């Protein structure tokens, strides 16, 4: 099981350090059976790295530019993220696609750059409400997988994580039902097997208003391997409770 916290554009320096150290403390027993990742804003990566240094919690970034160095004002390269200690990088989050017009092809470049620098992309895919209502959810997610993973090959399953995040469930308090999420996860699983072969066990996370009180039902679905957590990851107790639900599911 795998649980990652996306802190988005929240926290100041002190709050980020405090949150990271609380996450380390509260998830300590469960981080033996769950991969626990925190993704703070880029400017706090170094401070958070200091807090997670001697723990099982690992560091992720929320975004990356698909190039190593150059005249790209304001951007952060995979080399820089690797240098500051990131193991994971979220790519193609729906907020990036929606507010920054990131295309499937651009997301695919990011995936390749992250992998080239031996970090693991957490590739986010998910349909809007309009797309779901028009019965296009699988078409959209299939297209995002093709754009994000075209030209990618795997040597082992740890090189990639996919997060299914229906846009209508992110930050809205409205979660996909466990059955809705499971159906899409099964579709994604089949797509990944067709693409890479059955030997790679790529974790598929669900994201979209996961909270301590709905995590157990979601994580008990056969194709849900954990969660990408937004709002609830800003509260160490809530995040740790979600990690505990993942650990309980892993132990079952
Ligand atoms: C997210 O932004 O990745 C997310 C899942 O947010 P929330 O948990 O707040 O819906």
Coordinates of N, CA and C and ligand atoms in Angstrom, one line a residue:
X1 N 0.8 -1.2 0.0 CA 0.0 0.0 0.0 C 0.9 1.2 0.0
X2 N 0.3 2.3 -0.4 CA 1.1 3.5 -0.7 C 0.2 4.8 -0.4
X3 N 0.7 5.7 0.4 CA -0.1 6.9 0.7 C 0.8 8.1 0.6
X4 N 0.3 9.0 -0.3 CA 1.1 10.3 -0.5 C 0.3 11.5 -0.1
X5 N 0.9 12.5 0.5 CA 0.2 13.7 0.9 C 0.6 14.8 0.0
X6 N -0.3 15.4 -0.7 CA -0.1 16.6 -1.6 C -0.5 17.9 -0.8
X7 N 0.5 18.6 -0.3 CA 0.3 19.8 0.5 C -0.2 21.0 -0.3
X8 N -0.1 20.9 -1.6 CA -0.4 22.0 -2.5 C 0.3 23.3 -2.1
X9 N -0.3 24.4 -2.3 CA 0.3 25.7 -1.9 C -0.1 26.1 -0.5
X10 N 0.2 25.2 0.4 CA -0.1 25.5 1.8 C 1.1 25.3 2.7
X11 N 1.1 25.9 3.8 CA 2.1 25.8 4.9 C 3.1 27.0 4.7
X12 N 3.7 27.4 5.8 CA 4.9 28.3 5.8 C 6.0 27.4 6.3
X13 N 7.2 28.0 6.5 CA 8.4 27.2 6.8 C 8.2 26.4 8.1
X14 N 7.7 27.1 9.1 CA 7.6 26.4 10.4 C 6.5 25.3 10.4
X15 N 5.4 25.7 9.7 CA 4.3 24.7 9.7 C 4.7 23.5 8.9
X16 N 5.5 23.7 7.8 CA 5.9 22.5 7.0 C 6.8 21.6 7.8
X17 N 7.7 22.2 8.5 CA 8.6 21.4 9.4 C 7.9 20.6 10.4
X18 N 6.9 21.3 11.1 CA 6.2 20.7 12.2 C 5.3 19.6 11.6
X19 N 4.6 19.9 10.5 CA 3.7 18.9 9.9 C 4.6 17.6 9.6
X20 N 5.7 17.8 9.0 CA 6.6 16.7 8.6 C 7.0 15.9 9.8
X21 N 7.4 16.6 10.8 CA 7.9 15.8 12.0 C 6.7 15.1 12.7
X22 N 5.5 15.7 12.7 CA 4.4 14.9 13.2 C 4.0 13.7 12.4
X23 N 4.1 13.9 11.1 CA 3.8 12.8 10.2 C 4.8 11.6 10.5
X24 N 6.0 12.0 10.6 CA 7.1 10.9 10.9 C 6.7 10.2 12.2
X25 N 6.4 11.0 13.2 CA 6.1 10.4 14.5 C 4.8 9.5 14.5
X26 N 3.7 10.1 13.9 CA 2.5 9.4 14.0 C 2.4 8.2 13.0
X27 N 3.2 8.2 12.0 CA 3.0 7.1 11.0 C 4.1 6.0 11.2
X28 N 4.9 6.2 12.2 CA 6.1 5.3 12.4 C 5.8 3.8 12.4
X29 N 4.8 3.3 13.1 CA 4.6 1.9 13.1 C 4.0 1.4 11.7
X30 N 3.2 2.2 11.1 CA 2.5 1.8 9.9 C 3.4 2.0 8.6
X31 N 4.4 2.9 8.7 CA 5.3 3.1 7.6 C 6.2 1.9 7.3
X32 N 6.1 0.9 8.1 CA 6.8 -0.4 7.8 C 6.1 -1.1 6.7
X33 N 4.8 -1.0 6.6 CA 4.0 -1.8 5.6 C 3.4 -0.9 4.6
X34 N 3.5 0.5 4.7 CA 2.9 1.4 3.8 C 4.0 2.3 3.3
X35 N 4.1 2.6 2.0 CA 5.0 3.6 1.5 C 4.4 5.0 1.8
X36 N 5.0 5.8 2.7 CA 4.4 7.1 3.0 C 5.3 8.2 2.4
X37 N 4.6 9.1 1.7 CA 5.3 10.1 1.0 C 4.7 11.5 1.3
X38 N 5.5 12.5 1.6 CA 5.0 13.9 1.7 C 5.5 14.8 0.6
X39 N 4.6 15.5 0.0 CA 4.9 16.4 -1.1 C 4.6 17.9 -0.7
X40 N 5.6 18.5 -0.1 CA 5.4 19.9 0.3 C 5.7 20.9 -0.9
X41 N 5.3 22.1 -0.7 CA 5.7 23.1 -1.7 C 7.2 23.1 -1.9
X42 N 7.7 23.4 -3.1 CA 9.1 23.2 -3.5 C 10.1 24.0 -2.6
X43 N 9.7 25.1 -2.1 CA 10.6 25.9 -1.3 C 10.8 25.3 0.1
X44 N 9.9 24.4 0.5 CA 10.1 23.7 1.8 C 10.6 22.3 1.7
X45 N 11.0 21.9 0.5 CA 11.5 20.5 0.4 C 12.7 20.3 1.3
X46 N 13.6 21.2 1.3 CA 14.9 21.0 2.1 C 14.5 20.9 3.6
X47 N 13.7 21.8 4.1 CA 13.3 21.8 5.5 C 12.6 20.5 5.8
X48 N 11.8 20.0 4.9 CA 11.0 18.8 5.2 C 12.0 17.6 5.1
X49 N 12.9 17.7 4.2 CA 13.9 16.6 4.1 C 14.6 16.4 5.4
X50 N 14.9 17.4 6.1 CA 15.6 17.3 7.4 C 14.8 16.6 8.4
X51 N 13.4 16.8 8.3 CA 12.5 16.2 9.3 C 12.3 14.7 9.0
X52 N 12.4 14.3 7.7 CA 12.1 12.9 7.4 C 13.4 12.1 7.2
X53 N 14.5 12.7 7.4 CA 15.8 12.1 7.1 C 16.0 10.7 7.6
X54 N 15.8 10.5 8.9 CA 16.1 9.2 9.5 C 14.8 8.4 9.7
X55 N 13.8 8.6 8.8 CA 12.6 7.9 9.0 C 12.3 7.1 7.7
X56 N 11.1 6.4 7.7 CA 10.7 5.7 6.5 C 9.9 6.6 5.6
X57 N 9.6 7.8 6.0 CA 8.8 8.7 5.2 C 9.7 9.3 4.1
X58 N 9.2 9.3 2.9 CA 10.0 9.8 1.8 C 9.4 11.1 1.2
X59 N 10.2 11.7 0.4 CA 10.0 13.1 0.0 C 9.5 13.1 -1.5
X60 N 8.5 13.9 -1.8 CA 8.1 14.0 -3.2 C 7.8 15.5 -3.5
X61 N 7.9 15.8 -4.8 CA 7.7 17.2 -5.3 C 6.3 17.2 -6.0
X62 N 5.7 18.4 -6.1 CA 4.4 18.5 -6.6 C 4.4 18.7 -8.1
X63 N 5.5 19.1 -8.7 CA 5.6 19.4 -10.1 C 7.0 19.5 -10.5
X64 N 7.3 19.5 -11.8 CA 8.7 19.5 -12.3 C 8.6 20.1 -13.7
X65 N 9.7 20.7 -14.2 CA 9.8 21.1 -15.6 C 10.6 20.0 -16.3
X66 N 10.1 19.7 -17.6 CA 10.8 18.5 -18.2 C 12.1 19.0 -19.0
X67 N 13.1 19.4 -18.3 CA 14.3 19.8 -18.9 C 15.3 19.9 -17.8
X68 N 16.6 19.8 -18.1 CA 17.6 19.7 -17.0 C 18.1 21.1 -16.5
X69 N 18.5 22.0 -17.4 CA 18.8 23.3 -17.0 C 18.4 24.2 -18.2
X70 N 18.4 25.5 -18.0 CA 18.1 26.4 -19.1 C 17.4 27.7 -18.7
X71 N 17.1 28.5 -19.7 CA 16.4 29.7 -19.4 C 14.9 29.5 -19.3
X72 N 14.5 29.0 -18.2 CA 13.1 28.7 -17.9 C 12.7 29.3 -16.6
X73 N 12.6 30.6 -16.6 CA 12.4 31.4 -15.4 C 11.3 30.8 -14.5
X74 N 11.6 30.6 -13.3 CA 10.6 30.1 -12.3 C 10.4 28.6 -12.2
X75 N 11.1 27.9 -13.1 CA 10.8 26.5 -13.1 C 11.9 25.7 -12.3
X76 N 11.5 24.5 -12.0 CA 12.4 23.6 -11.1 C 12.7 22.3 -11.9
X77 N 13.9 21.9 -12.1 CA 14.3 20.8 -12.9 C 14.3 19.5 -12.1
X78 N 14.3 18.4 -12.8 CA 14.4 17.1 -12.1 C 15.7 16.9 -11.4
X79 N 16.8 17.5 -12.0 CA 18.1 17.5 -11.4 C 18.1 18.1 -10.0
X80 N 17.4 19.3 -9.9 CA 17.3 20.0 -8.7 C 16.4 19.2 -7.6
X81 N 15.4 18.6 -8.1 CA 14.5 17.8 -7.2 C 15.3 16.6 -6.7
X82 N 16.0 15.9 -7.6 CA 16.9 14.8 -7.2 C 17.9 15.3 -6.1
X83 N 18.5 16.4 -6.4 CA 19.5 16.9 -5.5 C 19.0 17.3 -4.1
X84 N 17.8 17.7 -4.0 CA 17.2 18.0 -2.7 C 16.7 16.8 -2.0
X85 N 16.7 15.7 -2.6 CA 16.3 14.4 -1.9 C 14.9 13.9 -2.3
X86 N 14.4 14.3 -3.4 CA 13.0 13.7 -3.8 C 13.2 12.3 -4.3
X87 N 12.2 11.5 -4.0 CA 12.1 10.1 -4.5 C 11.0 10.1 -5.5
X88 N 10.0 10.9 -5.3 CA 8.7 10.9 -6.1 C 8.5 12.3 -6.6
X89 N 7.8 12.4 -7.8 CA 7.3 13.7 -8.3 C 5.9 13.5 -8.8
X90 N 5.0 14.3 -8.3 CA 3.6 14.3 -8.9 C 3.6 15.0 -10.3
X91 N 3.1 14.3 -11.3 CA 3.0 15.0 -12.6 C 1.6 14.8 -13.1
X92 N 1.2 15.9 -13.8 CA -0.2 15.9 -14.5 C -1.3 16.0 -13.5
X93 N -1.1 16.6 -12.3 CA -2.2 16.8 -11.4 C -3.3 17.6 -12.1
X94 N -4.5 17.4 -11.8 CA -5.6 18.1 -12.6 C -5.5 19.6 -12.4
X95 N -5.0 20.1 -11.3 CA -4.9 21.5 -11.2 C -3.9 22.1 -12.1
X96 N -2.8 21.3 -12.4 CA -1.8 21.7 -13.4 C -2.5 21.7 -14.8
X97 N -3.2 20.6 -15.1 CA -3.8 20.5 -16.4 C -4.9 21.6 -16.6
X98 N -5.6 21.9 -15.6 CA -6.7 22.8 -15.7 C -6.3 24.3 -15.7
X99 N -5.4 24.7 -14.7 CA -5.0 26.1 -14.5 C -3.8 26.5 -15.3
X100 N -3.0 25.5 -15.7 CA -1.7 25.8 -16.4 C -1.7 25.2 -17.8
X101 N -2.8 24.7 -18.2 CA -3.0 24.2 -19.6 C -2.0 23.1 -20.0
X102 N -1.6 22.3 -19.0 CA -0.7 21.2 -19.3 C -1.3 20.2 -20.2
X103 N -0.7 19.9 -21.3 CA -1.3 18.9 -22.3 C -0.8 17.5 -21.9
X104 N -1.5 16.5 -22.5 CA -1.0 15.1 -22.2 C 0.4 14.9 -22.7
X105 N 0.8 15.5 -23.8 CA 2.2 15.4 -24.3 C 3.2 16.0 -23.4
X106 N 2.9 17.2 -22.8 CA 3.8 17.8 -21.9 C 3.9 17.0 -20.6
X107 N 2.8 16.4 -20.2 CA 2.9 15.6 -19.0 C 3.8 14.3 -19.3
X108 N 3.6 13.8 -20.5 CA 4.5 12.7 -20.9 C 5.9 13.0 -20.9
X109 N 6.3 14.2 -21.3 CA 7.7 14.6 -21.2 C 8.2 14.6 -19.8
X110 N 7.4 15.1 -18.9 CA 7.7 15.2 -17.5 C 8.0 13.8 -16.9
X111 N 7.0 12.8 -17.3 CA 7.2 11.5 -16.8 C 8.6 10.9 -17.2
X112 N 8.9 11.1 -18.5 CA 10.2 10.6 -19.0 C 11.4 11.2 -18.3
X113 N 11.3 12.5 -18.1 CA 12.4 13.2 -17.4 C 12.6 12.8 -15.9
X114 N 11.5 12.6 -15.3 CA 11.5 12.2 -13.9 C 12.2 10.8 -13.8
X115 N 11.8 9.9 -14.7 CA 12.3 8.5 -14.7 C 13.8 8.5 -15.1
X116 N 14.1 9.4 -16.0 CA 15.5 9.5 -16.4 C 16.4 9.8 -15.2
X117 N 15.9 10.6 -14.3 CA 16.7 11.0 -13.1 C 16.4 10.1 -11.9
X118 N 15.9 8.9 -12.2 CA 15.7 7.8 -11.2 C 14.9 8.3 -10.1
X119 N 13.9 9.1 -10.4 CA 12.8 9.3 -9.4 C 11.5 8.6 -10.0
X120 N 10.5 8.5 -9.1 CA 9.3 7.9 -9.6 C 8.2 8.9 -9.8
X121 N 7.7 9.0 -11.0 CA 6.5 9.9 -11.2 C 5.2 9.3 -10.6
X122 N 4.5 10.2 -10.0 CA 3.1 9.8 -9.6 C 2.2 10.5 -10.7
X123 N 1.8 9.7 -11.7 CA 1.1 10.3 -12.8 C -0.4 10.3 -12.5
X124 N -0.9 11.6 -12.5 CA -2.4 11.7 -12.1 C -3.2 11.7 -13.4
X125 N -4.3 11.0 -13.3 CA -5.3 11.0 -14.4 C -6.7 11.1 -13.8
X126 N -7.6 11.5 -14.6 CA -9.0 11.6 -14.1 C -9.9 12.5 -14.9
X127 N -11.1 12.1 -15.0 CA -12.1 12.8 -15.8 C -12.8 13.9 -15.1
X128 N -13.4 14.9 -15.8 CA -14.2 15.9 -15.2 C -15.6 15.3 -15.1
X129 N -16.5 16.1 -14.4 CA -17.9 15.6 -14.2 C -18.6 15.6 -15.5
X130 N -18.4 16.6 -16.4 CA -19.0 16.6 -17.7 C -18.6 15.3 -18.5
X131 N -17.3 15.0 -18.4 CA -16.8 13.8 -19.2 C -17.5 12.5 -18.6
X132 N -17.6 12.5 -17.3 CA -18.2 11.3 -16.7 C -19.7 11.2 -17.1
X133 N -20.4 12.4 -17.0 CA -21.8 12.4 -17.4 C -22.1 12.0 -18.8
X134 N -21.1 12.3 -19.7 CA -21.2 12.0 -21.1 C -20.7 10.6 -21.4
X135 N -20.4 9.8 -20.3 CA -20.0 8.5 -20.5 C -18.6 8.4 -21.1
X136 N -17.8 9.4 -20.9 CA -16.5 9.4 -21.6 C -15.3 9.2 -20.6
X137 N -15.6 8.8 -19.4 CA -14.6 8.7 -18.4 C -13.4 7.8 -18.8
X138 N -13.7 6.6 -19.3 CA -12.6 5.7 -19.7 C -11.9 6.2 -20.9
X139 N -12.6 6.8 -21.8 CA -11.9 7.4 -23.0 C -10.9 8.4 -22.6
X140 N -11.3 9.3 -21.7 CA -10.4 10.4 -21.2 C -9.2 9.9 -20.4
X141 N -9.5 8.9 -19.5 CA -8.4 8.4 -18.7 C -7.4 7.6 -19.6
X142 N -8.0 6.8 -20.6 CA -7.2 6.1 -21.5 C -6.3 7.0 -22.3
X143 N -6.8 8.2 -22.7 CA -6.0 9.1 -23.5 C -4.9 9.7 -22.6
X144 N -5.2 10.0 -21.4 CA -4.2 10.6 -20.5 C -3.1 9.6 -20.2
X145 N -3.5 8.3 -20.1 CA -2.4 7.2 -19.9 C -1.6 7.1 -21.2
X146 N -2.2 7.2 -22.3 CA -1.4 7.1 -23.6 C -0.5 8.3 -23.7
X147 N -1.0 9.5 -23.4 CA -0.1 10.7 -23.5 C 1.0 10.7 -22.4
X148 N 0.6 10.2 -21.2 CA 1.6 10.3 -20.2 C 2.6 9.2 -20.2
X149 N 2.3 8.0 -20.9 CA 3.2 6.9 -20.8 C 3.7 6.4 -22.1
X150 N 3.3 7.1 -23.2 CA 3.8 6.7 -24.6 C 5.3 6.8 -24.5
X151 N 6.0 5.8 -25.1 CA 7.4 5.7 -25.1 C 8.1 5.4 -23.8
X152 N 7.3 5.1 -22.8 CA 7.9 4.7 -21.5 C 8.0 3.2 -21.4
X153 N 9.2 2.7 -20.9 CA 9.3 1.3 -20.7 C 9.7 1.1 -19.2
X154 N 9.4 0.0 -18.6 CA 9.7 -0.2 -17.2 C 10.7 -1.4 -17.0
X155 N 11.6 -1.2 -16.0 CA 12.5 -2.3 -15.7 C 11.9 -3.0 -14.4
X156 N 11.2 -2.2 -13.6 CA 10.6 -2.8 -12.4 C 9.4 -1.9 -12.0
X157 N 8.5 -2.5 -11.2 CA 7.2 -1.8 -10.9 C 7.4 -0.5 -10.0
X158 N 8.5 -0.4 -9.3 CA 8.7 0.8 -8.5 C 9.0 2.0 -9.3
X159 N 9.1 1.9 -10.6 CA 9.5 3.1 -11.4 C 8.3 4.0 -11.7
X160 N 7.1 3.6 -11.3 CA 5.9 4.3 -11.7 C 4.8 4.1 -10.7
X161 N 4.1 5.2 -10.4 CA 2.8 5.2 -9.7 C 1.8 5.9 -10.5
X162 N 0.6 5.4 -10.5 CA -0.5 6.1 -11.2 C -1.6 6.5 -10.1
X163 N -2.1 7.7 -10.2 CA -3.1 8.1 -9.3 C -4.4 8.5 -10.1
X164 N -5.5 7.8 -9.8 CA -6.8 8.1 -10.4 C -7.5 9.1 -9.5
X165 N -7.6 10.3 -10.1 CA -8.2 11.4 -9.3 C -9.4 12.0 -10.2
X166 N -10.6 11.6 -10.0 CA -11.7 12.2 -10.7 C -11.8 13.7 -10.3
X167 N -11.7 14.6 -11.3 CA -11.6 16.0 -11.0 C -12.8 16.5 -10.1
X168 N -14.0 15.9 -10.3 CA -15.2 16.3 -9.6 C -15.1 15.9 -8.1
X169 N -14.1 15.1 -7.7 CA -14.0 14.6 -6.3 C -12.8 15.4 -5.6
X170 N -12.0 16.2 -6.3 CA -10.9 16.8 -5.7 C -11.3 18.0 -4.9
X171 N -11.0 18.0 -3.6 CA -11.3 19.2 -2.8 C -12.8 19.6 -2.7
X172 N -13.6 18.7 -3.1 CA -15.1 19.0 -3.1 C -15.8 18.3 -2.0
X173 N -15.2 17.4 -1.3 CA -15.9 16.7 -0.3 C -16.7 15.5 -0.9
X174 N -16.7 15.5 -2.2 CA -17.5 14.4 -2.9 C -16.6 13.3 -3.3
X175 N -16.7 12.2 -2.8 CA -15.8 11.1 -3.1 C -16.4 10.2 -4.1
X176 N -15.6 9.6 -5.0 CA -16.2 8.5 -5.8 C -16.5 7.4 -4.9
X177 N -17.6 6.6 -5.2 CA -17.9 5.5 -4.4 C -16.8 4.5 -4.5
X178 N -16.7 3.6 -3.5 CA -15.6 2.5 -3.7 C -15.8 1.7 -5.0
X179 N -17.1 1.5 -5.4 CA -17.4 0.7 -6.6 C -17.0 1.5 -7.9
X180 N -17.3 2.8 -7.9 CA -16.9 3.7 -9.0 C -15.4 3.7 -9.1
X181 N -14.7 3.9 -8.0 CA -13.3 4.0 -8.0 C -12.7 2.6 -8.5
X182 N -13.2 1.6 -7.9 CA -12.7 0.2 -8.3 C -12.8 0.0 -9.8
X183 N -14.0 0.3 -10.3 CA -14.2 0.1 -11.8 C -13.1 0.8 -12.6
X184 N -12.8 2.0 -12.3 CA -11.8 2.8 -13.0 C -10.4 2.2 -12.8
X185 N -10.2 1.8 -11.5 CA -8.8 1.2 -11.2 C -8.6 -0.1 -12.0
X186 N -9.7 -0.9 -12.2 CA -9.6 -2.1 -12.9 C -9.3 -1.8 -14.4
X187 N -9.9 -0.7 -14.9 CA -9.6 -0.3 -16.3 C -8.2 0.2 -16.4
X188 N -7.7 0.9 -15.5 CA -6.3 1.4 -15.5 C -5.3 0.2 -15.4
X189 N -5.7 -0.7 -14.5 CA -4.8 -1.9 -14.3 C -4.7 -2.6 -15.7
X190 N -5.8 -2.9 -16.3 CA -5.8 -3.6 -17.7 C -4.9 -2.8 -18.7
X191 N -5.1 -1.5 -18.7 CA -4.3 -0.6 -19.6 C -2.8 -0.8 -19.3
X192 N -2.4 -0.8 -18.0 CA -1.0 -0.9 -17.7 C -0.5 -2.2 -18.0
X193 N -1.3 -3.3 -17.8 CA -0.8 -4.6 -18.2 C -0.6 -4.8 -19.7
X194 N -1.6 -4.2 -20.4 CA -1.5 -4.3 -21.9 C -0.2 -3.5 -22.4
X195 N 0.1 -2.4 -21.7 CA 1.2 -1.6 -22.1 C 2.6 -2.2 -21.7
X196 N 2.6 -2.7 -20.4 CA 4.0 -3.0 -19.9 C 4.1 -4.5 -19.6
X197 N 3.0 -5.3 -19.6 CA 3.1 -6.7 -19.2 C 2.6 -6.9 -17.7
X198 N 2.3 -8.1 -17.4 CA 1.7 -8.4 -16.1 C 2.7 -8.4 -15.0
X199 N 4.0 -8.5 -15.3 CA 5.0 -8.7 -14.3 C 5.2 -7.4 -13.4
X200 N 4.8 -6.3 -13.9 CA 5.1 -5.0 -13.2 C 3.9 -4.6 -12.3
X201 N 4.1 -4.6 -11.1 CA 3.0 -4.3 -10.2 C 3.0 -2.7 -9.9
X202 N 2.5 -2.0 -10.8 CA 2.4 -0.5 -10.6 C 1.3 -0.1 -9.7
X203 N 1.7 0.6 -8.6 CA 0.6 0.9 -7.6 C -0.4 1.9 -8.3
X204 N -1.7 1.7 -8.1 CA -2.7 2.7 -8.6 C -3.4 3.2 -7.4
X205 N -3.2 4.6 -7.2 CA -3.8 5.3 -6.0 C -5.1 5.9 -6.4
X206 N -6.0 6.0 -5.4 CA -7.2 6.8 -5.6 C -7.0 8.2 -4.9
X207 N -7.4 9.2 -5.6 CA -7.4 10.6 -4.9 C -8.7 11.3 -5.2
X208 N -9.1 12.0 -4.2 CA -10.4 12.8 -4.3 C -11.1 12.7 -3.0
X209 N -10.9 13.7 -2.1 CA -11.6 13.7 -0.8 C -11.5 12.5 0.0
X210 N -10.3 11.9 0.0 CA -10.1 10.7 0.9 C -9.9 11.3 2.3
X211 N -10.6 10.7 3.3 CA -10.6 11.2 4.7 C -10.5 9.9 5.5
X212 N -10.2 10.1 6.8 CA -10.1 8.9 7.7 C -11.4 8.0 7.6
X213 N -12.5 8.7 7.5 CA -13.8 7.9 7.6 C -14.2 7.2 6.3
X214 N -13.5 7.5 5.1 CA -13.9 6.7 3.9 C -12.7 5.9 3.4
X215 N -11.5 6.1 4.0 CA -10.3 5.4 3.5 C -10.4 3.9 3.6
X216 N -11.0 3.3 4.6 CA -11.0 1.9 4.8 C -11.8 1.2 3.6
X217 N -13.0 1.8 3.3 CA -13.8 1.3 2.3 C -13.1 1.3 0.9
X218 N -12.5 2.5 0.7 CA -11.8 2.6 -0.6 C -10.6 1.6 -0.7
X219 N -9.8 1.6 0.4 CA -8.6 0.7 0.3 C -8.9 -0.8 0.4
X220 N -10.1 -1.1 0.7 CA -10.4 -2.6 0.7 C -10.8 -3.1 -0.8
X221 N -10.9 -2.1 -1.7 CA -11.1 -2.6 -3.1 C -9.9 -3.2 -3.7
X222 N -10.1 -4.3 -4.5 CA -8.9 -5.1 -4.9 C -7.9 -4.3 -5.8
X223 N -8.3 -3.3 -6.5 CA -7.4 -2.6 -7.4 C -7.0 -1.2 -6.9
X224 N -7.3 -0.9 -5.6 CA -6.9 0.4 -5.0 C -5.8 0.1 -4.1
X225 N -4.6 0.6 -4.5 CA -3.3 0.3 -3.8 C -2.9 1.4 -2.8
X226 N -3.8 2.4 -2.5 CA -3.5 3.4 -1.6 C -4.1 4.7 -2.1
X227 N -3.7 5.9 -1.5 CA -4.3 7.1 -1.8 C -3.3 8.3 -2.1
X228 N -3.8 9.2 -2.9 CA -3.1 10.5 -3.0 C -4.1 11.5 -2.3
X229 N -3.5 12.1 -1.2 CA -4.4 12.8 -0.3 C -4.1 14.3 -0.3
X230 N -5.1 15.1 -0.6 CA -4.9 16.6 -0.6 C -5.2 17.2 0.8
X231 N -6.4 17.7 1.0 CA -6.8 18.4 2.2 C -6.5 17.7 3.5
X232 N -6.8 16.4 3.6 CA -6.5 15.7 4.8 C -5.1 15.4 5.1
X233 N -4.2 15.7 4.2 CA -2.7 15.5 4.4 C -2.2 16.7 5.2
X234 N -3.0 17.8 5.3 CA -2.5 19.0 6.0 C -2.7 18.9 7.5
X235 N -3.3 17.8 8.0 CA -3.6 17.6 9.4 C -2.9 16.2 9.7
X236 N -1.8 16.3 10.5 CA -1.0 15.1 10.7 C -1.9 13.9 11.2
X237 N -2.8 14.2 12.1 CA -3.6 13.1 12.7 C -4.5 12.5 11.7
X238 N -5.1 13.3 10.8 CA -5.9 12.7 9.7 C -5.1 11.9 8.8
X239 N -4.0 12.5 8.4 CA -3.1 11.8 7.4 C -2.7 10.5 8.0
X240 N -2.3 10.5 9.3 CA -1.8 9.3 9.9 C -2.9 8.2 10.0
X241 N -4.2 8.7 10.2 CA -5.3 7.8 10.3 C -5.5 7.1 8.9
X242 N -5.3 7.9 7.9 CA -5.4 7.3 6.5 C -4.3 6.3 6.3
X243 N -3.1 6.6 6.7 CA -2.0 5.7 6.6 C -2.3 4.4 7.4
X244 N -2.9 4.5 8.5 CA -3.3 3.4 9.4 C -4.3 2.5 8.6
X245 N -5.3 3.1 8.0 CA -6.3 2.4 7.2 C -5.6 1.6 6.1
X246 N -4.6 2.2 5.5 CA -3.8 1.5 4.4 C -3.0 0.3 5.0
X247 N -2.4 0.6 6.2 CA -1.7 -0.5 6.8 C -2.6 -1.7 7.2
X248 N -3.8 -1.3 7.7 CA -4.7 -2.4 8.1 C -5.1 -3.2 6.9
X249 N -5.3 -2.5 5.8 CA -5.7 -3.2 4.6 C -4.5 -4.1 4.1
X250 N -3.3 -3.6 4.2 CA -2.1 -4.4 3.8 C -1.9 -5.6 4.7
X251 N -2.3 -5.5 5.9 CA -2.1 -6.6 6.9 C -3.2 -7.7 6.7
X252 N -4.3 -7.3 6.1 CA -5.4 -8.2 6.0 C -5.2 -9.4 5.1
Ligands
LIG1 C1 -5.5 16.1 -4.6 O1 -5.4 17.3 -4.9 O2 -4.6 15.3 -5.1 C2 -6.5 15.6 -3.8 C3 -6.9 14.4 -3.9 O3 -7.2 16.6 -3.0 P1 -8.3 16.3 -1.9 O4 -7.9 15.1 -1.1 O5 -8.3 17.5 -1.1 O6 -9.6 16.0 -2.6

